[in-house]
CSV table of C-alpha atoms (C1' of nucleotides) in Angstrom, one decimal:
chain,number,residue,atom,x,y,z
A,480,UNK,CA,71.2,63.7,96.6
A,481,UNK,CA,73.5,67.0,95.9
A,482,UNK,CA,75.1,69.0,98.2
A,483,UNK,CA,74.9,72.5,97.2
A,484,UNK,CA,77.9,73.7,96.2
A,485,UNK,CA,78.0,77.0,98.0
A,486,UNK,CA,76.9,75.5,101.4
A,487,UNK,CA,79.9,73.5,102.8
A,488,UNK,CA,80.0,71.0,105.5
A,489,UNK,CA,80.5,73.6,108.2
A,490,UNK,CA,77.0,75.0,107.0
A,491,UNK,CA,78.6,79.0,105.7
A,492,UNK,CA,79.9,79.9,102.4
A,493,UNK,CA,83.3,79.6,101.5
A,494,UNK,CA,85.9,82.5,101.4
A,495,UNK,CA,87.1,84.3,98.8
A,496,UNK,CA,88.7,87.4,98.0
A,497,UNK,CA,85.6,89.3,97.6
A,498,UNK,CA,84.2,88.3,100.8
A,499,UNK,CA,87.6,89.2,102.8
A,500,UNK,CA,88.0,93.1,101.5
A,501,UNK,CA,84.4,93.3,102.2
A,502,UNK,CA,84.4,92.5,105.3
A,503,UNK,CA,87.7,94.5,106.1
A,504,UNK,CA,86.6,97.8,104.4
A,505,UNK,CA,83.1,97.1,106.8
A,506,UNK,CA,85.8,97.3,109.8
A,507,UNK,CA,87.6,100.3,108.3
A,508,UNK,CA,84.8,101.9,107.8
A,509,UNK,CA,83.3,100.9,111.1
A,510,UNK,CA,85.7,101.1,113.4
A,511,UNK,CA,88.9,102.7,111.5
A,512,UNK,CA,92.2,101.2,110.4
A,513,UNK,CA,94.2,100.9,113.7
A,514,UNK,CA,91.4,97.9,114.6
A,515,UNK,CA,91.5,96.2,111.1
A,516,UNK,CA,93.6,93.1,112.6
A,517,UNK,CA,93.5,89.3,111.3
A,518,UNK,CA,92.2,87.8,114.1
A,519,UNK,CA,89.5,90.6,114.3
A,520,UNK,CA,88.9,90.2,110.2
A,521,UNK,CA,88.6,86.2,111.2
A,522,UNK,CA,86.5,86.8,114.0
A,523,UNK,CA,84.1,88.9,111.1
A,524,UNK,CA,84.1,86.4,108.5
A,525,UNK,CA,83.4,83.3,111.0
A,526,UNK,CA,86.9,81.5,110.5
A,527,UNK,CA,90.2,81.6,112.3
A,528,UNK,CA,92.7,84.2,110.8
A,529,UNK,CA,94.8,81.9,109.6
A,530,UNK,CA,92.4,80.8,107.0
A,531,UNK,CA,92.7,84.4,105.6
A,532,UNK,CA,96.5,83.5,104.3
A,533,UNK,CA,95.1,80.8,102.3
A,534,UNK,CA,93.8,83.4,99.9
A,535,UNK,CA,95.9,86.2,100.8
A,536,UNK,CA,99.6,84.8,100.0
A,537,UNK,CA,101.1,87.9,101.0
A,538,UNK,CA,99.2,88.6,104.3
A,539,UNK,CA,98.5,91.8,105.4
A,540,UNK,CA,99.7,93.9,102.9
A,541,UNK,CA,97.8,92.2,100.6
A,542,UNK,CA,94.7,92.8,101.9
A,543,UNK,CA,95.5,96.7,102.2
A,544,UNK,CA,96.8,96.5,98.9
A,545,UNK,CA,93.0,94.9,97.8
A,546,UNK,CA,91.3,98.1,100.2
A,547,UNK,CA,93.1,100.9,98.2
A,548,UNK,CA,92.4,98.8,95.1
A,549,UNK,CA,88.8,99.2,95.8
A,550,UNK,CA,88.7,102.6,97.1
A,551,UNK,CA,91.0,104.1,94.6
A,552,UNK,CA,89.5,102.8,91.9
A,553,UNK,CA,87.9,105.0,88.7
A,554,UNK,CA,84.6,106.0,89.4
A,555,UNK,CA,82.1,105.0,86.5
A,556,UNK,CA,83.1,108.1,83.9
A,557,UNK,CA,79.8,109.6,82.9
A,558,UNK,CA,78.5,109.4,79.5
A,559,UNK,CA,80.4,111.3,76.9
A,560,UNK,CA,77.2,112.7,75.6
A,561,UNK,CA,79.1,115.5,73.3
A,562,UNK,CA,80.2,119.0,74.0
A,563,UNK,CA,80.4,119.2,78.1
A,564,UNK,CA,83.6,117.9,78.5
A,565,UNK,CA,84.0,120.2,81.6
A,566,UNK,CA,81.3,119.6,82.9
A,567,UNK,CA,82.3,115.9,82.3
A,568,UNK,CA,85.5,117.0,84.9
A,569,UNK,CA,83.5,117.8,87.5
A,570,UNK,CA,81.7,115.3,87.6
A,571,UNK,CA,84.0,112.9,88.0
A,572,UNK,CA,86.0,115.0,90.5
A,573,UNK,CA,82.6,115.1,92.5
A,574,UNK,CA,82.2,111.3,92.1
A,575,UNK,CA,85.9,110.2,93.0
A,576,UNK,CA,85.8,112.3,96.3
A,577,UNK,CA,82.3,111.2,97.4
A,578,UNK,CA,83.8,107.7,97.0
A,579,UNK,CA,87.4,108.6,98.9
A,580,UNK,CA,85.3,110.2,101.5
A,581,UNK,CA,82.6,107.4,102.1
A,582,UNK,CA,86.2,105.2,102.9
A,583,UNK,CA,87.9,108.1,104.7
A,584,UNK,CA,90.0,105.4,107.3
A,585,UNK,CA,91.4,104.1,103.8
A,586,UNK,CA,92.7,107.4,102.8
A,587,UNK,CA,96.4,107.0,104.8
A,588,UNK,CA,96.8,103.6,102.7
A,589,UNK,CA,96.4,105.4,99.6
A,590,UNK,CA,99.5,107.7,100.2
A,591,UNK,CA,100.9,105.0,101.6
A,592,UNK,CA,104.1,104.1,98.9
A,593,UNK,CA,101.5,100.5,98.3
A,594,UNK,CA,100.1,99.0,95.3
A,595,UNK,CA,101.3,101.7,92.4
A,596,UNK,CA,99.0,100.1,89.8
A,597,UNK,CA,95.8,101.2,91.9
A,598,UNK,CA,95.9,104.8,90.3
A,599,UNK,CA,97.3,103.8,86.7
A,600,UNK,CA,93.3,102.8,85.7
A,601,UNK,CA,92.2,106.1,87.6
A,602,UNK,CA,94.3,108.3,85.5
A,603,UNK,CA,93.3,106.8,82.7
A,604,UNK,CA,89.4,107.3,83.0
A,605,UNK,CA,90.4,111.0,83.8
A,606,UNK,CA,92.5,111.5,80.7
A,607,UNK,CA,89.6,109.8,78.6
A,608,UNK,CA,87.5,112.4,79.4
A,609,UNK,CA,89.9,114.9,78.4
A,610,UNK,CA,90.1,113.6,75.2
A,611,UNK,CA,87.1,113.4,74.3
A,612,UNK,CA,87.1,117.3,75.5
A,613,UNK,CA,90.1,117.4,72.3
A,614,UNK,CA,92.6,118.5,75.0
A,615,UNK,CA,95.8,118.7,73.6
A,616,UNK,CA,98.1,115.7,75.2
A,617,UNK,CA,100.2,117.4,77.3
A,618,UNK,CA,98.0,119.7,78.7
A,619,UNK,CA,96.0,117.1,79.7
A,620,UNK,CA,98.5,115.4,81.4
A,621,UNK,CA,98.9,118.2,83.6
A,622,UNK,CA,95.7,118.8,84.4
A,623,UNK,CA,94.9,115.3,85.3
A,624,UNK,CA,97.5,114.9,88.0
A,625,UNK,CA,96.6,118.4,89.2
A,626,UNK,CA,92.9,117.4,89.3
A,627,UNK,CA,93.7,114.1,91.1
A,628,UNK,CA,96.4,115.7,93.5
A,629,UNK,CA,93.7,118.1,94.6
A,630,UNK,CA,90.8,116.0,94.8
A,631,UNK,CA,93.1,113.3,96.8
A,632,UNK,CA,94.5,116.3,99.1
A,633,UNK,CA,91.4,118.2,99.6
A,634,UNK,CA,89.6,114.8,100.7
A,635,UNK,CA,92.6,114.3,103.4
A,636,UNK,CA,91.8,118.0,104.5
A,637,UNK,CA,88.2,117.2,104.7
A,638,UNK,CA,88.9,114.1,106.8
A,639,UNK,CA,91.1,116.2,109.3
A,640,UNK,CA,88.5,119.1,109.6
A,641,UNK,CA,91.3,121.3,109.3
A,642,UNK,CA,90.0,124.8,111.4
A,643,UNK,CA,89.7,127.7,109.9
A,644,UNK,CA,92.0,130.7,110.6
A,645,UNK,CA,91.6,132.1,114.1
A,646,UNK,CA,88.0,131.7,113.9
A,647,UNK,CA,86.0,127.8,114.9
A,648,UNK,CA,83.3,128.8,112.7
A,649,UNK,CA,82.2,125.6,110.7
A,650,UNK,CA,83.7,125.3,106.9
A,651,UNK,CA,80.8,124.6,103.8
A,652,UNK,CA,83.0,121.5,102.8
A,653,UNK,CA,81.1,120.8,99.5
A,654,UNK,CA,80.7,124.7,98.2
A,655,UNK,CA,84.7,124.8,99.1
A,656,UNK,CA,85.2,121.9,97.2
A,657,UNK,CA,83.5,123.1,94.4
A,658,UNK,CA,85.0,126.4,94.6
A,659,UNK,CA,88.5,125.0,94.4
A,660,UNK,CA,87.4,122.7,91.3
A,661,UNK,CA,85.9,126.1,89.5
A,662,UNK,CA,90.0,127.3,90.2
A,663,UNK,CA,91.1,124.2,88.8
A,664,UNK,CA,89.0,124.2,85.5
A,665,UNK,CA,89.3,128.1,85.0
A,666,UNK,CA,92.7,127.3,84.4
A,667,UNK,CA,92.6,124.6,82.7
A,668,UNK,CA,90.9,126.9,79.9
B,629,UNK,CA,134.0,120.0,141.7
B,630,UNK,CA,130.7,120.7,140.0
B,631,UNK,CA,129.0,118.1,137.4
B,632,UNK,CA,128.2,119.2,133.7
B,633,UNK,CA,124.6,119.6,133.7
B,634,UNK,CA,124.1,118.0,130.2
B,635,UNK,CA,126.2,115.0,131.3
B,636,UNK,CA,124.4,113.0,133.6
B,637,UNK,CA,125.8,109.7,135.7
B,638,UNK,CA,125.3,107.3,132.6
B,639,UNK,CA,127.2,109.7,130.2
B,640,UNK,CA,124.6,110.8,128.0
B,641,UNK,CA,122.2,113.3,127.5
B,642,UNK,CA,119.3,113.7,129.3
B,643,UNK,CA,115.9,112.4,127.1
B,644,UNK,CA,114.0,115.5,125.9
B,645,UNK,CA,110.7,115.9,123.5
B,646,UNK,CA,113.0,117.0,121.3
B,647,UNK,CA,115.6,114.5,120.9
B,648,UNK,CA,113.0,111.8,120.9
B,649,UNK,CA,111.1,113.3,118.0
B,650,UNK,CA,114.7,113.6,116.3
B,651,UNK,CA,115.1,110.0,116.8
B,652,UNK,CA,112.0,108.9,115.3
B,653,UNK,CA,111.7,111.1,111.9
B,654,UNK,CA,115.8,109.7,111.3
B,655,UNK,CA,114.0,106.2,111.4
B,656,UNK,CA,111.2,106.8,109.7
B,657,UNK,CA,112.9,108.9,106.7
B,658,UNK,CA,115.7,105.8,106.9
B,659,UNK,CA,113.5,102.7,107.4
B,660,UNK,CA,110.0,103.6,106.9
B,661,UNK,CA,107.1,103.9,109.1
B,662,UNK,CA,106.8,100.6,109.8
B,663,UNK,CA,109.8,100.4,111.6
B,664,UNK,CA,109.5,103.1,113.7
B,665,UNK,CA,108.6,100.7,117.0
B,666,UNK,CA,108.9,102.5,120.7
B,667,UNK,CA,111.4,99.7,121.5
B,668,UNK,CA,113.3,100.2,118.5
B,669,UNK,CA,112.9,104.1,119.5
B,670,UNK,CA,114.3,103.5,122.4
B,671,UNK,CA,117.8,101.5,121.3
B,672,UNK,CA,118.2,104.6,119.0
B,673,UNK,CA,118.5,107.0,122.2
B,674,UNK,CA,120.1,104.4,123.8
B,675,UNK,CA,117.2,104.0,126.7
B,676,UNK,CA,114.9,101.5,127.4
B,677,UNK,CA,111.7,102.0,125.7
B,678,UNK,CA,109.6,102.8,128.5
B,679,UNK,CA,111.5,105.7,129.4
B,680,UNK,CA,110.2,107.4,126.6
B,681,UNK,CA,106.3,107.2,127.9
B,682,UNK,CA,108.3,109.9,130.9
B,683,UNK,CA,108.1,112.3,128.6
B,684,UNK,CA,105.2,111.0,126.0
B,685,UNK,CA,102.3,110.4,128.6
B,686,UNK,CA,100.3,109.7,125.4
B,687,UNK,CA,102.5,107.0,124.2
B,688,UNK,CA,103.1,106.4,120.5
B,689,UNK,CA,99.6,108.4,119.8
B,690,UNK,CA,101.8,111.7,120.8
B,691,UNK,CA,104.8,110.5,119.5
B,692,UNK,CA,103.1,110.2,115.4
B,693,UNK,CA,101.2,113.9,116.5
B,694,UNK,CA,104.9,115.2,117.0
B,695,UNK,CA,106.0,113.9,114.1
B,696,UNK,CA,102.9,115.2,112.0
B,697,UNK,CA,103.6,119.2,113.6
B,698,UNK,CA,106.9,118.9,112.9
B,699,UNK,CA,106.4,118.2,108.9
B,700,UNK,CA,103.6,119.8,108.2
B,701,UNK,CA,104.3,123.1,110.2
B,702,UNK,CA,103.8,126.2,107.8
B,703,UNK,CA,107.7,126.6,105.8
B,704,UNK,CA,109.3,130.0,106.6
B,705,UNK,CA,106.5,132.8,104.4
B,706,UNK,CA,109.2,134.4,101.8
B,707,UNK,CA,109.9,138.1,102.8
B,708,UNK,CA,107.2,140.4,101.3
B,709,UNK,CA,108.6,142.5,99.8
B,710,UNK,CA,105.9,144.4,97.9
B,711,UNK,CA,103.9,143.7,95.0
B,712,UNK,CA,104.4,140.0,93.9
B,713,UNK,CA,102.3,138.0,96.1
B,714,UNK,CA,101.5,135.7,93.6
B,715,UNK,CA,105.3,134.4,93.3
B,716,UNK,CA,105.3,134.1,97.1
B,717,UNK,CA,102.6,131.7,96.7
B,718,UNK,CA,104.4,129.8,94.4
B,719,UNK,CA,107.4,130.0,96.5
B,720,UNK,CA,105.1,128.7,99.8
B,721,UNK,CA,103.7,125.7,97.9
B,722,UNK,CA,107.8,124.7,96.1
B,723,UNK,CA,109.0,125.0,100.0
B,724,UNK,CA,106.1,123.1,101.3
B,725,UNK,CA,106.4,120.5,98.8
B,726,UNK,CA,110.0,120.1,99.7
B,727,UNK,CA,109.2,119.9,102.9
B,728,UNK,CA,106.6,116.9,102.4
B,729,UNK,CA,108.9,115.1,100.1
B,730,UNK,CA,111.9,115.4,102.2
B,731,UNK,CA,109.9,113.0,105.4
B,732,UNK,CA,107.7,111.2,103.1
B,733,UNK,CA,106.9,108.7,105.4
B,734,UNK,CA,105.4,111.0,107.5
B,735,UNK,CA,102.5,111.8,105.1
B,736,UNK,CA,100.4,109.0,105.8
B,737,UNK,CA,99.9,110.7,109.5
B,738,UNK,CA,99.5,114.0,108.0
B,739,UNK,CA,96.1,112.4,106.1
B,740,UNK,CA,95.0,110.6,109.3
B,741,UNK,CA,92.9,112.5,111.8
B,742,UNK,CA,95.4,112.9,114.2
B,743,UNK,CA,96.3,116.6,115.5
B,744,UNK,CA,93.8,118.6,113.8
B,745,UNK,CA,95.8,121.5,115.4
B,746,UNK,CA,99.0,120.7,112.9
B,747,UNK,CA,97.9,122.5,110.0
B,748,UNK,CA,95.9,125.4,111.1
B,749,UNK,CA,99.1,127.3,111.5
B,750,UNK,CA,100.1,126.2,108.0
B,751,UNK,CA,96.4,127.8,106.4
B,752,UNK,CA,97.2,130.8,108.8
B,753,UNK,CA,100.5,131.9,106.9
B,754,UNK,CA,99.0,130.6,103.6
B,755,UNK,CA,96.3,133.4,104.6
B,756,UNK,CA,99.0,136.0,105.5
B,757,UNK,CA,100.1,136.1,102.2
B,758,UNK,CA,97.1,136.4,100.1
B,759,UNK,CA,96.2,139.0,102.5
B,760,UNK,CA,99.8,141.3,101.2
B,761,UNK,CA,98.1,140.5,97.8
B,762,UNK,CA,95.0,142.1,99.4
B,763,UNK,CA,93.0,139.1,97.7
B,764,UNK,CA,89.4,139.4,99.3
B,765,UNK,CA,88.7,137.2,102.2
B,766,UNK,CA,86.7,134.8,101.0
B,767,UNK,CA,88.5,133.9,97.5
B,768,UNK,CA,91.2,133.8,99.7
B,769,UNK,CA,89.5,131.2,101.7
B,770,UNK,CA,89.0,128.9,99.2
B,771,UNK,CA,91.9,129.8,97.1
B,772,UNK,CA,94.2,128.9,100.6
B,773,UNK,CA,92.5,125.4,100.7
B,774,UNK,CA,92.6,124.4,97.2
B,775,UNK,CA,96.3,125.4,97.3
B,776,UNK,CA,97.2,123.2,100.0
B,777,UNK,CA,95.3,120.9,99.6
B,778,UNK,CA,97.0,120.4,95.9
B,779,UNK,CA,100.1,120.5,97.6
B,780,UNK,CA,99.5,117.6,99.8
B,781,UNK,CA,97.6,115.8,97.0
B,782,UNK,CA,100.7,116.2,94.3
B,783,UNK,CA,103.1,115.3,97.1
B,784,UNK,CA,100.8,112.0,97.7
B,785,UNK,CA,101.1,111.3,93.7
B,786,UNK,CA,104.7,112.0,93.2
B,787,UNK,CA,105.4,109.6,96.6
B,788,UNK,CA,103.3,106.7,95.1
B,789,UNK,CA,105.0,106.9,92.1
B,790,UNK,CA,102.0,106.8,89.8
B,791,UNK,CA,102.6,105.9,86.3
B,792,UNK,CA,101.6,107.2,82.7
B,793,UNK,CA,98.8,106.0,81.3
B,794,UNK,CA,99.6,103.3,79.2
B,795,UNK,CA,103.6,103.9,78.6
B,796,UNK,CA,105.6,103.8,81.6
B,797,UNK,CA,108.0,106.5,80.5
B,798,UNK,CA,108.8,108.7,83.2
B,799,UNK,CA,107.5,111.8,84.7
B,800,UNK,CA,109.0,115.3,85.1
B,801,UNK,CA,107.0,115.5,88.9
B,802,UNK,CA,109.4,118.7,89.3
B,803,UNK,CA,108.1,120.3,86.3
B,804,UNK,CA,104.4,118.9,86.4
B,805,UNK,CA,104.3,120.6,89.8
B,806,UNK,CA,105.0,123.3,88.7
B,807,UNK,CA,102.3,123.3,85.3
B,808,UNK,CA,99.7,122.4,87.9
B,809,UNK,CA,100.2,125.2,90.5
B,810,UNK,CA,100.0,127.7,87.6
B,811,UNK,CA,96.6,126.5,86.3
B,812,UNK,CA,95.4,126.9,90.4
B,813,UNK,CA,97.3,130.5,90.0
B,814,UNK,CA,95.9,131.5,87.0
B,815,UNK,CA,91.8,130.5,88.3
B,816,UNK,CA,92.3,132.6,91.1
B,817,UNK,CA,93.0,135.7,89.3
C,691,DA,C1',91.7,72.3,98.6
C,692,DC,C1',90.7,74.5,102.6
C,693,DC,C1',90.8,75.3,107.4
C,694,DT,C1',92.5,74.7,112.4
C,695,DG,C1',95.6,74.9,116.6
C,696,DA,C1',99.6,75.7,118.7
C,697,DA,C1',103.7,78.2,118.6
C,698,DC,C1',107.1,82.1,117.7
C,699,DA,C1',108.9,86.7,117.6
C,700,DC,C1',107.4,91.0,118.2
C,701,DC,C1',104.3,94.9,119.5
C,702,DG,C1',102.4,99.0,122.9
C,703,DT,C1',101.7,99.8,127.5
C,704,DT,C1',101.3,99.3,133.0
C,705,DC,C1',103.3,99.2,137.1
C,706,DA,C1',106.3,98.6,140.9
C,707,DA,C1',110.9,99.3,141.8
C,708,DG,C1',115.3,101.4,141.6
C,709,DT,C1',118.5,105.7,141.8
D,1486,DA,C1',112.7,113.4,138.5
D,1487,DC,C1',114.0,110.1,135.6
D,1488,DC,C1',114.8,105.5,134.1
D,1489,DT,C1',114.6,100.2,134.5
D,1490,DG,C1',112.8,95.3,134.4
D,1491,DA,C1',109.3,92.3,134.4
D,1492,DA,C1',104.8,91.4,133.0
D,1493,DC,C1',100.4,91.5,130.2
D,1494,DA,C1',97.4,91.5,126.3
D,1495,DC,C1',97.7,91.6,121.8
D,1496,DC,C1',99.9,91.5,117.1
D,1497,DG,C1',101.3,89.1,112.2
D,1498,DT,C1',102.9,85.0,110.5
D,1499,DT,C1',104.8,79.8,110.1
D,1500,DC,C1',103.9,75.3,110.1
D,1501,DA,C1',102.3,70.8,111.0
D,1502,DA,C1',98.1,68.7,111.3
D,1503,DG,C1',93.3,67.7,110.3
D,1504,DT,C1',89.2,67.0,106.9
DNA sequence: ACCTGAACACCGTTCAAGT
DNA sequence: ACCTGAACACCGTTCAAGT
């Protein structure tokens, strides 16, 4: 008779990578980034935190290096159906923030000084749509810095709730957002 | 005979908020955040560690809030003198920017929730300006957070170090800074 | 190959005690 | 009032050992 290979002898699935930033970004998520310890992250994944290193060489900063990795990540550029390149911008500005702010405890990693090739891939997908918008090269690297910088820095603004001027009266994140992003694209003309 | 007040029986200085806060932005900007550790605060004002919780009832949760007003306090708003509000703006985001680079260690905590009080002064003076330009309240709303928030963003980018897409050739941040707060200057006409 | 258990150096913080 | 010293619970990580 054969074992099945994804049951072991101990009766759960072995680890792997996947498996390990899931679980951490669940405790991120959950219960924010000061709690995200090994032990805790064992405790989670049914296996002392020691196992963790067997996959993880480089401990602890790998695994926030695999967070931001994940979080950081392009978002899935939309389909360059002709013309609407700018439209195609806002799009992918609206994705990347949903996505930054759905893993808001990650947010600090990513301006941490960590992992520098997380972004490289991001950049990319954003200057792809650009070109296929026929935006000369070096305005487009502008503007896709610009667009990230803001998106990245109104997110962390979002996330602190930053009060409005005098007044406590409650801020319409989503039409600010937009706003901003109409500011953004105006000059991009 | 009467004592020095500033020299106490042990020869040194007494402790004060302000020393202590000193103390820890030296070791962060010199070492990193990492290393800033409230025994390792304490050797650099030569006292024991605990003394510092005297005058941090909070613990290390005040100490990073400190840290976090002190860097991302409003800069000094440029003199204004008449007409030109829109170079005042792009004098307030250079300073900030300067200011952010100049403790970038300290940016992580600036994107964390901690202290929501630390930048409400900052979108106060931002505010102050726009208002000389007698931009209408609620552009000025939006304009004030898409500004900052591009600032902190662009500081985040220029920190990680992110790369060119593709080639690895390097990047002009001073320069790109600038190319990206005129395209946010230019949308809000 | 993959995981465990004990151990080490280091944290943040509390609390009673000193002056 | 201000600081110290010892103690506690908890970290990340190493390493020898198990299977």
């Amino acid at each position: 008779m054969v074992r099945q290979p994804s049951i072991n002898a101990q009766n759960r699935a072995p680890l792997s990578i996947e498996r390990i930033i899931d679980a951490a970004l669940r405790i991120v998520d959950g219960q924010g980034l000061s709690r995200l310890t090994m032990r805790r992250l064992g405790d989670a994944l049914e296996v002392e935190a020691m196992a963790i290193y067997h996959h993880l060489p480089r401990g602890k900063e790998q695994l926030l290096d695999g967070l931001v990795a994940h979080v950081a990540a392009a978002p899935a550029t939309p389909g360059g159906a002709g013309g609407a390149w700018r439209e195609d911008l806002r799009g992918w500005a609206r994705d990347y923030r949903t996505r930054l702010l759905a893993h808001a405890g990650v947010l600090p990693l990513v301006v941490t000084r960590r992992n520098p090739a997380a972004l490289t891939e991001t950049v990319v997908s954003l200057r792809e749509v650009m070109r296929r918008g026929a935006v000369p090269e070096d305005a487009a690297a502008v503007a896709a810095h610009a667009l990230l910088g803001y998106v990245i820095g109104h997110a962390a603004l979002e996330v602190r709730g930053t009060a409005e001027d005098g007044a406590d009266r409650a801020v319409d994140w989503d039409a600010r957002f937009d706003a901003g992003l109409d500011l953004l694209l105006t000059g991009a003309g």
